[in-house]
Amino acid sequence: MPNISIAIDGPAGAGKSTIAKLVSKSMGIIYLDTGAMYRTVALKAIREGIDTLDREKLSSLVRDIDIKISYDGEEQRIFLEGEDVSGKIRTPQISIGASNVATIPEVRIKMVELQREIAAQNSVVMDGRDIGTYVLPNANLKIFLTASTEERAARRYKEQLEKGVKDISLEDVKKDIEYRDKNDSSRSFAPLSKADDAIELDTTNLTIEQVAEIIMKYAGELK
Ligand code: CDP
């Protein structure tokens, strides 16, 4: 059977990764979190003291960057030059940095190359901002998840508290999300947008179980 691909796009906190994990698990295919790649580029830039909006320096930084993805069971791990940075990329500073480096065409071209390679070799559920519009325009199923800014901020805040992060306020999380929404939607190269043939789902008033049930129906039809 040829490889299948499922694209799940949308803004931060819309529920992409939770749904992508459920769908990939139930279908027995891999889940690729493309945001982790932009986060890893941001981590490298920040470590090297490079401004995450400096196009020239970022273009040269990604030219031969060594980013590898592997799977620990179903869990995606991401490696920067052999170092497992999966945990280190989940900070508010890296979220903003990722959104900044993601505006740079040279960075995107490099990351998309890696993403398409993985999709060419495996059946995959991929989540991000431009998967259905740019990375995998021929994906077998495209989903675009949204939710109100308030709801997305509340979900992210709860997630942070559960992770034990203390020095953070709901207002900070909301500001971070608003900054990234604006940056991600307004960039000229492969912005966050819904593909014409994507199924759009507003998850504001839905539970994860309800969203999963709807998406799994569509995914089930691919089998
Ligand atoms: O998990 P969350 O939605 O907070 O963010 P993420 O998916 O880890 O992505 C971090 C940042 O990377 C986003 O704000 C986007 O700017 C960028 N990104 C992108 O431009 N294209 C993608 N396919 C995935 C992420």
PDB file of C-alpha atoms in Angstrom, residues 6-9 13-27 29-32 125-127 141-146 155-156 159 199 201 203 206-219:
ATOM      1  CA  ILE A   6      -2.482  13.345   7.219  1.00  0.00           C
ATOM      2  CA  ALA A   7      -1.914  17.079   7.689  1.00  0.00           C
ATOM      3  CA  ILE A   8      -3.093  18.830  10.848  1.00  0.00           C
ATOM      4  CA  ASP A   9      -2.608  22.583  10.900  1.00  0.00           C
ATOM      5  CA  GLY A  13      -3.255  25.624  21.569  1.00  0.00           C
ATOM      6  CA  ALA A  14      -5.864  24.476  19.050  1.00  0.00           C
ATOM      7  CA  GLY A  15      -5.186  20.845  20.016  1.00  0.00           C
ATOM      8  CA  LYS A  16      -3.083  19.738  17.038  1.00  0.00           C
ATOM      9  CA  SER A  17      -0.514  17.622  18.832  1.00  0.00           C
ATOM     10  CA  THR A  18      -3.012  15.829  21.084  1.00  0.00           C
ATOM     11  CA  ILE A  19      -5.166  14.913  18.107  1.00  0.00           C
ATOM     12  CA  ALA A  20      -2.190  14.047  15.900  1.00  0.00           C
ATOM     13  CA  LYS A  21      -0.884  11.647  18.571  1.00  0.00           C
ATOM     14  CA  LEU A  22      -4.267   9.927  18.921  1.00  0.00           C
ATOM     15  CA  VAL A  23      -4.719   9.558  15.173  1.00  0.00           C
ATOM     16  CA  SER A  24      -1.178   8.280  14.609  1.00  0.00           C
ATOM     17  CA  LYS A  25      -1.518   5.778  17.427  1.00  0.00           C
ATOM     18  CA  SER A  26      -4.830   4.420  16.262  1.00  0.00           C
ATOM     19  CA  MET A  27      -3.598   4.093  12.679  1.00  0.00           C
ATOM     20  CA  ILE A  29       1.705   5.363  11.733  1.00  0.00           C
ATOM     21  CA  ILE A  30       4.259   7.914  12.875  1.00  0.00           C
ATOM     22  CA  TYR A  31       3.533  11.404  14.177  1.00  0.00           C
ATOM     23  CA  LEU A  32       5.818  14.212  13.112  1.00  0.00           C
ATOM     24  CA  VAL A 125       0.466  12.381  10.640  1.00  0.00           C
ATOM     25  CA  MET A 126       2.204  15.743  10.496  1.00  0.00           C
ATOM     26  CA  ASP A 127       1.187  18.812  12.456  1.00  0.00           C
ATOM     27  CA  LEU A 141      -6.561  14.151   4.693  1.00  0.00           C
ATOM     28  CA  LYS A 142      -6.186  17.776   5.806  1.00  0.00           C
ATOM     29  CA  ILE A 143      -7.519  19.121   9.069  1.00  0.00           C
ATOM     30  CA  PHE A 144      -7.438  22.735  10.233  1.00  0.00           C
ATOM     31  CA  LEU A 145      -8.067  23.144  13.953  1.00  0.00           C
ATOM     32  CA  THR A 146      -8.948  26.478  15.522  1.00  0.00           C
ATOM     33  CA  ARG A 155      -5.282  25.346  27.594  1.00  0.00           C
ATOM     34  CA  ARG A 156      -1.615  26.303  27.285  1.00  0.00           C
ATOM     35  CA  GLU A 159      -0.516  22.582  30.410  1.00  0.00           C
ATOM     36  CA  ILE A 199     -11.701  20.274   7.005  1.00  0.00           C
ATOM     37  CA  LEU A 201     -12.986  22.431  13.066  1.00  0.00           C
ATOM     38  CA  THR A 203     -12.609  23.208  19.007  1.00  0.00           C
ATOM     39  CA  LEU A 206     -15.368  20.689  22.276  1.00  0.00           C
ATOM     40  CA  THR A 207     -13.545  18.221  24.495  1.00  0.00           C
ATOM     41  CA  ILE A 208     -10.515  16.327  23.184  1.00  0.00           C
ATOM     42  CA  GLU A 209     -12.675  13.200  23.028  1.00  0.00           C
ATOM     43  CA  GLN A 210     -15.238  14.979  20.864  1.00  0.00           C
ATOM     44  CA  VAL A 211     -12.583  16.369  18.497  1.00  0.00           C
ATOM     45  CA  ALA A 212     -10.882  12.975  18.324  1.00  0.00           C
ATOM     46  CA  GLU A 213     -14.150  11.257  17.494  1.00  0.00           C
ATOM     47  CA  ILE A 214     -14.841  13.614  14.582  1.00  0.00           C
ATOM     48  CA  ILE A 215     -11.306  13.411  13.161  1.00  0.00           C
ATOM     49  CA  MET A 216     -11.071   9.635  13.616  1.00  0.00           C
ATOM     50  CA  LYS A 217     -14.173   9.220  11.466  1.00  0.00           C
ATOM     51  CA  TYR A 218     -12.417  10.969   8.591  1.00  0.00           C
ATOM     52  CA  ALA A 219      -9.155   9.123   9.211  1.00  0.00           C
TER      53      ALA A 219
END
